[in-house]
PDB file of C-alpha atoms and ligand atoms in Angstrom:
ATOM      1  CA  HIS A   1     251.787  42.260-141.231  1.00 85.00           C
ATOM      2  CA  VAL A   2     250.813  45.902-141.812  1.00 97.00           C
ATOM      3  CA  LYS A   3     249.048  47.431-139.028  1.00 98.00           C
ATOM      4  CA  THR A   4     246.199  49.839-139.289  1.00 98.00           C
ATOM      5  CA  ARG A   5     246.292  53.469-137.757  1.00 98.00           C
ATOM      6  CA  GLU A   6     244.345  52.079-134.749  1.00 98.00           C
ATOM      7  CA  GLN A   7     246.606  49.116-134.226  1.00 98.00           C
ATOM      8  CA  ILE A   8     249.649  51.365-134.536  1.00 98.00           C
ATOM      9  CA  GLU A   9     248.246  53.680-131.787  1.00 98.00           C
ATOM     10  CA  GLY A  10     248.075  50.373-129.710  1.00 98.00           C
ATOM     11  CA  MET A  11     251.707  49.765-130.294  1.00 99.00           C
ATOM     12  CA  ARG A  12     252.917  53.308-129.478  1.00 99.00           C
ATOM     13  CA  VAL A  13     251.200  53.104-125.855  1.00 99.00           C
ATOM     14  CA  ALA A  14     252.940  49.677-125.366  1.00 99.00           C
ATOM     15  CA  GLY A  15     256.201  50.704-126.780  1.00 99.00           C
ATOM     16  CA  ARG A  16     256.227  53.902-124.416  1.00 99.00           C
ATOM     17  CA  LEU A  17     255.536  51.731-121.571  1.00 99.00           C
ATOM     18  CA  ALA A  18     258.366  49.358-122.306  1.00 99.00           C
ATOM     19  CA  ALA A  19     260.754  52.335-122.504  1.00 99.00           C
ATOM     20  CA  GLU A  20     259.301  53.849-119.382  1.00 99.00           C
ATOM     21  CA  LEU A  21     260.067  50.473-117.494  1.00 99.00           C
ATOM     22  CA  LEU A  22     263.733  50.745-118.450  1.00 99.00           C
ATOM     23  CA  ASP A  23     263.795  54.279-117.289  1.00 99.00           C
ATOM     24  CA  TYR A  24     262.425  53.232-114.008  1.00 99.00           C
ATOM     25  CA  ILE A  25     264.956  50.501-113.291  1.00 99.00           C
ATOM     26  CA  THR A  26     267.857  52.541-114.347  1.00 99.00           C
ATOM     27  CA  PRO A  27     268.820  53.838-110.734  1.00 98.00           C
ATOM     28  CA  TYR A  28     268.698  50.481-109.334  1.00 99.00           C
ATOM     29  CA  VAL A  29     271.394  48.839-111.638  1.00 98.00           C
ATOM     30  CA  LYS A  30     274.379  49.134-109.600  1.00 98.00           C
ATOM     31  CA  PRO A  31     276.975  46.829-107.867  1.00 98.00           C
ATOM     32  CA  GLY A  32     275.549  44.690-105.113  1.00 98.00           C
ATOM     33  CA  VAL A  33     272.165  44.447-106.560  1.00 99.00           C
ATOM     34  CA  SER A  34     270.943  40.899-107.684  1.00 99.00           C
ATOM     35  CA  THR A  35     269.415  40.473-111.015  1.00 99.00           C
ATOM     36  CA  GLY A  36     266.611  38.614-109.217  1.00 99.00           C
ATOM     37  CA  TYR A  37     265.645  41.761-107.268  1.00 99.00           C
ATOM     38  CA  LEU A  38     265.817  43.806-110.620  1.00 99.00           C
ATOM     39  CA  ASP A  39     263.317  41.238-111.866  1.00 99.00           C
ATOM     40  CA  LYS A  40     261.079  41.678-108.986  1.00 99.00           C
ATOM     41  CA  LEU A  41     261.138  45.436-109.200  1.00 99.00           C
ATOM     42  CA  CYS A  42     260.255  45.318-112.926  1.00 99.00           C
ATOM     43  CA  HIS A  43     257.567  42.691-112.297  1.00 99.00           C
ATOM     44  CA  ASP A  44     255.824  44.913-109.445  1.00 99.00           C
ATOM     45  CA  TYR A  45     256.214  48.049-111.582  1.00 99.00           C
ATOM     46  CA  MET A  46     254.689  46.358-114.633  1.00 99.00           C
ATOM     47  CA  VAL A  47     251.684  44.790-112.739  1.00 99.00           C
ATOM     48  CA  ASN A  48     251.066  47.315-110.065  1.00 98.00           C
ATOM     49  CA  VAL A  49     251.862  50.726-111.557  1.00 99.00           C
ATOM     50  CA  GLN A  50     251.565  50.228-115.365  1.00 99.00           C
ATOM     51  CA  GLY A  51     248.887  47.735-115.580  1.00 99.00           C
ATOM     52  CA  THR A  52     250.911  45.742-118.123  1.00 99.00           C
ATOM     53  CA  ILE A  53     251.624  42.209-118.480  1.00 99.00           C
ATOM     54  CA  PRO A  54     255.249  40.942-118.422  1.00 99.00           C
ATOM     55  CA  ALA A  55     255.388  39.046-121.831  1.00 99.00           C
ATOM     56  CA  PRO A  56     258.367  36.848-120.998  1.00 99.00           C
ATOM     57  CA  LEU A  57     256.740  35.266-117.758  1.00 98.00           C
ATOM     58  CA  ASN A  58     255.882  31.654-118.829  1.00 98.00           C
ATOM     59  CA  TYR A  59     256.575  32.423-122.374  1.00 98.00           C
ATOM     60  CA  ALA A  60     256.974  28.922-124.062  1.00 98.00           C
ATOM     61  CA  PRO A  61     258.010  28.987-127.735  1.00 96.00           C
ATOM     62  CA  PRO A  62     258.228  25.450-129.344  1.00 94.00           C
ATOM     63  CA  GLY A  63     261.266  23.512-128.052  1.00 93.00           C
ATOM     64  CA  HIS A  64     261.604  25.787-124.953  1.00 96.00           C
ATOM     65  CA  ARG A  65     260.383  25.190-121.263  1.00 97.00           C
ATOM     66  CA  PRO A  66     258.209  28.153-119.826  1.00 98.00           C
ATOM     67  CA  TYR A  67     260.583  31.233-119.258  1.00 98.00           C
ATOM     68  CA  PRO A  68     260.496  31.588-115.491  1.00 98.00           C
ATOM     69  CA  LYS A  69     260.864  35.477-114.999  1.00 99.00           C
ATOM     70  CA  SER A  70     259.519  38.646-116.066  1.00 99.00           C
ATOM     71  CA  VAL A  71     262.488  40.205-117.809  1.00 99.00           C
ATOM     72  CA  CYS A  72     265.766  38.906-119.093  1.00 99.00           C
ATOM     73  CA  THR A  73     269.226  40.136-117.527  1.00 99.00           C
ATOM     74  CA  SER A  74     272.309  39.128-119.628  1.00 99.00           C
ATOM     75  CA  VAL A  75     275.580  39.859-117.770  1.00 99.00           C
ATOM     76  CA  ASN A  76     278.929  40.091-119.395  1.00 99.00           C
ATOM     77  CA  HIS A  77     279.487  37.010-121.463  1.00 98.00           C
ATOM     78  CA  GLN A  78     275.806  36.205-121.525  1.00 99.00           C
ATOM     79  CA  VAL A  79     274.529  36.999-124.886  1.00 99.00           C
ATOM     80  CA  CYS A  80     270.661  37.152-124.246  1.00 99.00           C
ATOM     81  CA  HIS A  81     267.748  35.601-122.367  1.00 98.00           C
ATOM     82  CA  GLY A  82     269.821  35.636-119.110  1.00 99.00           C
ATOM     83  CA  VAL A  83     267.593  34.344-116.179  1.00 98.00           C
ATOM     84  CA  PRO A  84     267.474  36.622-113.234  1.00 99.00           C
ATOM     85  CA  GLY A  85     268.632  35.059-110.068  1.00 98.00           C
ATOM     86  CA  ASP A  86     270.528  35.506-106.761  1.00 98.00           C
ATOM     87  CA  LYS A  87     273.704  36.455-108.218  1.00 97.00           C
ATOM     88  CA  MET A  88     274.750  40.045-107.625  1.00 98.00           C
ATOM     89  CA  LEU A  89     276.148  42.523-109.868  1.00 99.00           C
ATOM     90  CA  ARG A  90     279.853  43.472-109.332  1.00 98.00           C
ATOM     91  CA  HIS A  91     281.722  46.466-110.049  1.00 98.00           C
ATOM     92  CA  GLY A  92     282.623  46.692-113.917  1.00 98.00           C
ATOM     93  CA  ASP A  93     279.936  44.392-114.914  1.00 99.00           C
ATOM     94  CA  ILE A  94     277.966  45.155-118.016  1.00 99.00           C
ATOM     95  CA  VAL A  95     274.248  44.000-118.130  1.00 99.00           C
ATOM     96  CA  ASN A  96     271.592  44.102-120.899  1.00 99.00           C
ATOM     97  CA  ILE A  97     268.105  44.280-119.363  1.00 99.00           C
ATOM     98  CA  ASP A  98     265.395  43.221-122.078  1.00 99.00           C
ATOM     99  CA  VAL A  99     261.790  44.028-121.149  1.00 99.00           C
ATOM    100  CA  THR A 100     258.685  43.262-123.114  1.00 99.00           C
ATOM    101  CA  VAL A 101     255.322  44.577-121.826  1.00 99.00           C
ATOM    102  CA  ILE A 102     251.727  43.733-123.116  1.00 99.00           C
ATOM    103  CA  LYS A 103     249.157  46.704-122.943  1.00 99.00           C
ATOM    104  CA  ASP A 104     245.628  46.076-124.251  1.00 98.00           C
ATOM    105  CA  GLY A 105     246.979  43.072-126.344  1.00 98.00           C
ATOM    106  CA  TRP A 106     249.934  44.898-127.959  1.00 99.00           C
ATOM    107  CA  HIS A 107     253.622  44.153-127.305  1.00 99.00           C
ATOM    108  CA  GLY A 108     256.399  46.689-126.675  1.00 99.00           C
ATOM    109  CA  ASP A 109     259.990  45.194-126.632  1.00 99.00           C
ATOM    110  CA  THR A 110     263.125  47.071-125.925  1.00 99.00           C
ATOM    111  CA  SER A 111     266.679  46.507-124.137  1.00 99.00           C
ATOM    112  CA  ARG A 112     269.586  48.652-123.179  1.00 99.00           C
ATOM    113  CA  MET A 113     273.001  48.031-121.787  1.00 99.00           C
ATOM    114  CA  PHE A 114     273.655  49.171-118.115  1.00 99.00           C
ATOM    115  CA  TYR A 115     277.042  49.583-116.358  1.00 98.00           C
ATOM    116  CA  ALA A 116     277.437  48.350-112.739  1.00 98.00           C
ATOM    117  CA  GLY A 117     280.056  50.846-111.630  1.00 98.00           C
ATOM    118  CA  GLU A 118     282.793  51.574-114.126  1.00 98.00           C
ATOM    119  CA  PRO A 119     283.320  49.135-116.865  1.00 98.00           C
ATOM    120  CA  SER A 120     286.703  48.277-118.585  1.00 98.00           C
ATOM    121  CA  VAL A 121     287.628  50.391-121.744  1.00 98.00           C
ATOM    122  CA  GLN A 122     286.931  47.413-123.998  1.00 98.00           C
ATOM    123  CA  ALA A 123     283.469  46.738-122.391  1.00 98.00           C
ATOM    124  CA  LYS A 124     282.557  50.078-122.892  1.00 98.00           C
ATOM    125  CA  ARG A 125     283.626  50.227-126.439  1.00 98.00           C
ATOM    126  CA  LEU A 126     281.785  47.225-127.032  1.00 99.00           C
ATOM    127  CA  CYS A 127     278.467  48.591-125.557  1.00 99.00           C
ATOM    128  CA  GLU A 128     279.041  51.867-127.598  1.00 99.00           C
ATOM    129  CA  VAL A 129     279.566  50.124-130.949  1.00 99.00           C
ATOM    130  CA  THR A 130     276.531  47.887-130.369  1.00 99.00           C
ATOM    131  CA  TYR A 131     274.399  50.861-129.795  1.00 99.00           C
ATOM    132  CA  GLU A 132     275.581  52.547-132.939  1.00 99.00           C
ATOM    133  CA  ALA A 133     275.207  49.206-134.958  1.00 99.00           C
ATOM    134  CA  MET A 134     271.667  49.292-133.654  1.00 99.00           C
ATOM    135  CA  TRP A 135     271.087  52.746-135.008  1.00 99.00           C
ATOM    136  CA  LYS A 136     272.758  52.015-138.287  1.00 99.00           C
ATOM    137  CA  GLY A 137     270.366  49.330-138.885  1.00 99.00           C
ATOM    138  CA  ILE A 138     267.392  51.419-137.970  1.00 99.00           C
ATOM    139  CA  ALA A 139     268.610  54.268-140.043  1.00 99.00           C
ATOM    140  CA  ALA A 140     268.096  51.857-143.208  1.00 99.00           C
ATOM    141  CA  VAL A 141     264.380  51.516-142.469  1.00 99.00           C
ATOM    142  CA  ARG A 142     262.124  53.055-145.132  1.00 98.00           C
ATOM    143  CA  PRO A 143     259.565  51.849-147.474  1.00 98.00           C
ATOM    144  CA  GLY A 144     261.141  50.064-150.232  1.00 98.00           C
ATOM    145  CA  ALA A 145     264.345  49.334-148.412  1.00 98.00           C
ATOM    146  CA  THR A 146     264.942  45.540-147.932  1.00 98.00           C
ATOM    147  CA  LEU A 147     265.667  43.447-144.788  1.00 98.00           C
ATOM    148  CA  GLY A 148     269.189  42.831-146.154  1.00 98.00           C
ATOM    149  CA  ASP A 149     269.836  46.642-146.051  1.00 99.00           C
ATOM    150  CA  ILE A 150     269.097  46.660-142.290  1.00 99.00           C
ATOM    151  CA  GLY A 151     271.250  43.606-141.601  1.00 99.00           C
ATOM    152  CA  SER A 152     274.297  44.530-143.596  1.00 98.00           C
ATOM    153  CA  ALA A 153     274.249  48.099-141.996  1.00 99.00           C
ATOM    154  CA  VAL A 154     274.490  46.425-138.650  1.00 99.00           C
ATOM    155  CA  GLN A 155     277.112  43.725-139.620  1.00 99.00           C
ATOM    156  CA  ARG A 156     279.429  46.360-141.334  1.00 99.00           C
ATOM    157  CA  HIS A 157     279.451  48.644-138.304  1.00 99.00           C
ATOM    158  CA  ALA A 158     280.264  45.865-135.882  1.00 99.00           C
ATOM    159  CA  GLU A 159     282.803  44.090-137.935  1.00 99.00           C
ATOM    160  CA  SER A 160     284.413  47.186-138.896  1.00 98.00           C
ATOM    161  CA  HIS A 161     285.375  47.699-135.125  1.00 98.00           C
ATOM    162  CA  GLY A 162     286.680  43.885-134.959  1.00 98.00           C
ATOM    163  CA  PHE A 163     283.466  42.484-133.259  1.00 99.00           C
ATOM    164  CA  SER A 164     281.243  39.606-134.562  1.00 99.00           C
ATOM    165  CA  VAL A 165     277.415  39.477-135.124  1.00 99.00           C
ATOM    166  CA  VAL A 166     275.402  36.554-133.483  1.00 99.00           C
ATOM    167  CA  ARG A 167     273.605  34.708-136.017  1.00 98.00           C
ATOM    168  CA  GLU A 168     271.123  32.376-134.152  1.00 98.00           C
ATOM    169  CA  PHE A 169     268.933  35.281-132.777  1.00 98.00           C
ATOM    170  CA  CYS A 170     267.500  38.025-134.705  1.00 98.00           C
ATOM    171  CA  GLY A 171     264.957  40.984-134.460  1.00 99.00           C
ATOM    172  CA  HIS A 172     261.258  40.041-135.306  1.00 98.00           C
ATOM    173  CA  GLY A 173     257.905  41.364-136.261  1.00 98.00           C
ATOM    174  CA  ILE A 174     255.807  42.394-133.333  1.00 98.00           C
ATOM    175  CA  GLY A 175     252.278  43.136-132.531  1.00 98.00           C
ATOM    176  CA  ARG A 176     249.552  41.133-130.974  1.00 98.00           C
ATOM    177  CA  ARG A 177     252.168  38.423-130.902  1.00 98.00           C
ATOM    178  CA  PHE A 178     255.515  38.627-129.174  1.00 98.00           C
ATOM    179  CA  HIS A 179     257.463  37.234-132.100  1.00 98.00           C
ATOM    180  CA  GLU A 180     255.797  37.310-135.547  1.00 98.00           C
ATOM    181  CA  GLU A 181     257.055  37.513-139.139  1.00 97.00           C
ATOM    182  CA  PRO A 182     259.404  38.664-140.488  1.00 98.00           C
ATOM    183  CA  GLN A 183     262.853  37.624-138.917  1.00 98.00           C
ATOM    184  CA  ILE A 184     265.232  40.722-138.965  1.00 98.00           C
ATOM    185  CA  LEU A 185     268.591  39.353-139.325  1.00 98.00           C
ATOM    186  CA  HIS A 186     271.507  41.501-138.149  1.00 99.00           C
ATOM    187  CA  TYR A 187     273.784  40.463-141.049  1.00 98.00           C
ATOM    188  CA  GLY A 188     273.153  40.276-144.839  1.00 98.00           C
ATOM    189  CA  ARG A 189     273.667  42.004-148.102  1.00 98.00           C
ATOM    190  CA  PRO A 190     272.087  45.158-149.281  1.00 98.00           C
ATOM    191  CA  GLY A 191     269.292  44.969-151.608  1.00 98.00           C
ATOM    192  CA  GLN A 192     268.534  41.278-150.566  1.00 98.00           C
ATOM    193  CA  GLY A 193     265.296  39.979-148.820  1.00 97.00           C
ATOM    194  CA  PRO A 194     261.709  41.206-148.660  1.00 97.00           C
ATOM    195  CA  LYS A 195     260.972  44.904-148.977  1.00 98.00           C
ATOM    196  CA  LEU A 196     259.732  46.997-146.183  1.00 98.00           C
ATOM    197  CA  HIS A 197     256.194  48.558-146.292  1.00 98.00           C
ATOM    198  CA  PRO A 198     254.434  51.424-144.333  1.00 98.00           C
ATOM    199  CA  GLY A 199     252.668  49.939-141.217  1.00 98.00           C
ATOM    200  CA  MET A 200     255.075  47.082-140.424  1.00 98.00           C
ATOM    201  CA  THR A 201     256.330  46.915-136.883  1.00 99.00           C
ATOM    202  CA  PHE A 202     259.486  44.980-135.947  1.00 99.00           C
ATOM    203  CA  THR A 203     262.482  45.016-133.629  1.00 99.00           C
ATOM    204  CA  VAL A 204     266.104  45.636-134.414  1.00 99.00           C
ATOM    205  CA  GLU A 205     268.124  44.106-131.597  1.00 99.00           C
ATOM    206  CA  PRO A 206     271.794  43.215-132.552  1.00 99.00           C
ATOM    207  CA  MET A 207     273.643  40.964-130.362  1.00 99.00           C
ATOM    208  CA  ILE A 208     277.290  41.715-130.892  1.00 99.00           C
ATOM    209  CA  ASN A 209     280.364  39.734-129.383  1.00 99.00           C
ATOM    210  CA  ALA A 210     283.944  41.103-128.545  1.00 99.00           C
ATOM    211  CA  GLY A 211     285.267  37.726-129.692  1.00 98.00           C
ATOM    212  CA  LYS A 212     283.877  34.887-131.955  1.00 98.00           C
ATOM    213  CA  ARG A 213     280.311  34.853-132.936  1.00 98.00           C
ATOM    214  CA  ASP A 214     279.677  31.284-131.596  1.00 98.00           C
ATOM    215  CA  ILE A 215     277.256  30.788-128.789  1.00 98.00           C
ATOM    216  CA  ARG A 216     276.114  28.057-126.317  1.00 98.00           C
ATOM    217  CA  GLN A 217     272.895  27.514-124.283  1.00 98.00           C
ATOM    218  CA  LEU A 218     273.156  26.822-120.565  1.00 98.00           C
ATOM    219  CA  ALA A 219     271.482  24.036-118.804  1.00 97.00           C
ATOM    220  CA  ASP A 220     268.704  26.256-117.700  1.00 97.00           C
ATOM    221  CA  GLY A 221     267.373  25.954-121.196  1.00 97.00           C
ATOM    222  CA  TRP A 222     267.378  29.762-121.745  1.00 98.00           C
ATOM    223  CA  THR A 223     270.714  31.599-121.041  1.00 98.00           C
ATOM    224  CA  ILE A 224     272.704  32.034-123.996  1.00 98.00           C
ATOM    225  CA  VAL A 225     276.439  32.788-123.435  1.00 99.00           C
ATOM    226  CA  THR A 226     279.531  33.235-125.838  1.00 99.00           C
ATOM    227  CA  ALA A 227     281.299  30.012-126.616  1.00 98.00           C
ATOM    228  CA  ASP A 228     284.548  31.725-126.101  1.00 98.00           C
ATOM    229  CA  HIS A 229     283.336  33.563-122.823  1.00 98.00           C
ATOM    230  CA  SER A 230     284.009  36.988-124.581  1.00 98.00           C
ATOM    231  CA  LEU A 231     281.855  39.850-123.521  1.00 99.00           C
ATOM    232  CA  SER A 232     278.657  40.491-125.618  1.00 99.00           C
ATOM    233  CA  ALA A 233     276.332  43.593-125.879  1.00 99.00           C
ATOM    234  CA  GLN A 234     272.676  44.186-127.089  1.00 99.00           C
ATOM    235  CA  TRP A 235     270.402  46.962-127.690  1.00 99.00           C
ATOM    236  CA  GLU A 236     266.713  46.733-128.802  1.00 99.00           C
ATOM    237  CA  HIS A 237     264.067  49.076-130.144  1.00 99.00           C
ATOM    238  CA  THR A 238     260.759  48.272-131.420  1.00 99.00           C
ATOM    239  CA  VAL A 239     260.123  50.404-134.841  1.00 99.00           C
ATOM    240  CA  LEU A 240     257.306  51.276-137.221  1.00 99.00           C
ATOM    241  CA  VAL A 241     257.869  51.680-140.858  1.00 99.00           C
ATOM    242  CA  THR A 242     256.292  55.084-141.741  1.00 98.00           C
ATOM    243  CA  GLU A 243     255.409  56.653-145.248  1.00 98.00           C
ATOM    244  CA  ASP A 244     258.935  58.195-145.513  1.00 98.00           C
ATOM    245  CA  ALA A 245     261.217  56.447-142.880  1.00 98.00           C
ATOM    246  CA  TYR A 246     260.679  54.978-139.498  1.00 99.00           C
ATOM    247  CA  GLU A 247     259.306  55.923-136.089  1.00 99.00           C
ATOM    248  CA  ILE A 248     260.689  54.487-132.767  1.00 99.00           C
ATOM    249  CA  LEU A 249     257.839  53.153-130.683  1.00 99.00           C
ATOM    250  CA  THR A 250     260.109  52.306-127.676  1.00 98.00           C
TER     251      THR A 250
HETATM  252  N1  MF3 B   1     262.808  39.984-125.387  1.00 72.87           N
HETATM  253  C1  MF3 B   1     263.307  39.139-126.142  1.00 72.87           C
HETATM  254  C2  MF3 B   1     263.314  39.457-127.647  1.00 72.87           C
HETATM  255  O1  MF3 B   1     263.810  40.713-127.703  1.00 72.87           O
HETATM  256  C3  MF3 B   1     262.926  37.908-126.073  1.00 72.87           C
HETATM  257  C4  MF3 B   1     262.732  37.201-124.722  1.00 72.87           C
HETATM  258  S1  MF3 B   1     261.972  35.629-124.706  1.00 72.87           S
HETATM  259  C5  MF3 B   1     262.028  35.306-123.091  1.00 72.87           C
HETATM  260  O2  MF3 B   1     262.784  39.053-128.543  1.00 72.87           O
HETATM  261  F1  MF3 B   1     261.152  34.241-122.815  1.00 72.87           F
HETATM  262  F2  MF3 B   1     263.250  34.973-122.855  1.00 72.87           F
HETATM  263  F3  MF3 B   1     261.771  36.232-122.272  1.00 72.87           F
HETATM  264 CO1   CO B   2     262.594  41.379-129.512  1.00 72.87          CO
HETATM  265 CO1   CO B   3     263.446  42.051-126.202  1.00 72.87          CO
END
């Protein structure tokens, strides 16, 4: 899917609003707050302040029950799609907050890692290396580069630090639909896979584990955790392929 100038302008607006939502929630992320309360704050900000629609709420891809909340909060060994609830954040927890807003039909999708109090040295390192890995992937984005260039750049950085890349979830094309083609794998070989073209919009959102790459799904049908209960981190941007490189939309 190659977007027109007008469609890209819609994506810029949605992307900016998604980033602003994460800015808004940042000061609330601290020990003693429940993830359910963070979800409620985000929901109200989207609906009442931004005039955006929370894309996750009731999202039901094939094989899934409708997602019950407005954002995803994945704490410590939770990899992604953590469902907000009554459990409070504790000192030293690391948490990914993943938000997707819809504005005028366009989606903006972004996530960051947050610290509740002061994390362990290892937890902090994992979050930092995952952030760097996301940027290594984004830095490979330009017309003529391949999807394998992105994935291999992410994988190389994560594995060079002794961490592992989750395979079952990936980045994705995004636009009028939340998840569209192509799939953006966070592993691969340079030069392999489809080529990038100006006007494509997709996410880069590596999930990196401190231990082994294997994952499990919890009985809630959504929350993904590491099989070995090691810590996991994720960062996400929505990007546009430009004439000479990329533009970050979030
Ligand atoms: N925001 C996630 C992504 O980056 C998708 C969450 S789907 C949900 O693709 F239903 F769990 F919200
Ligand atoms: Co995404
Ligand atoms: Co997301």
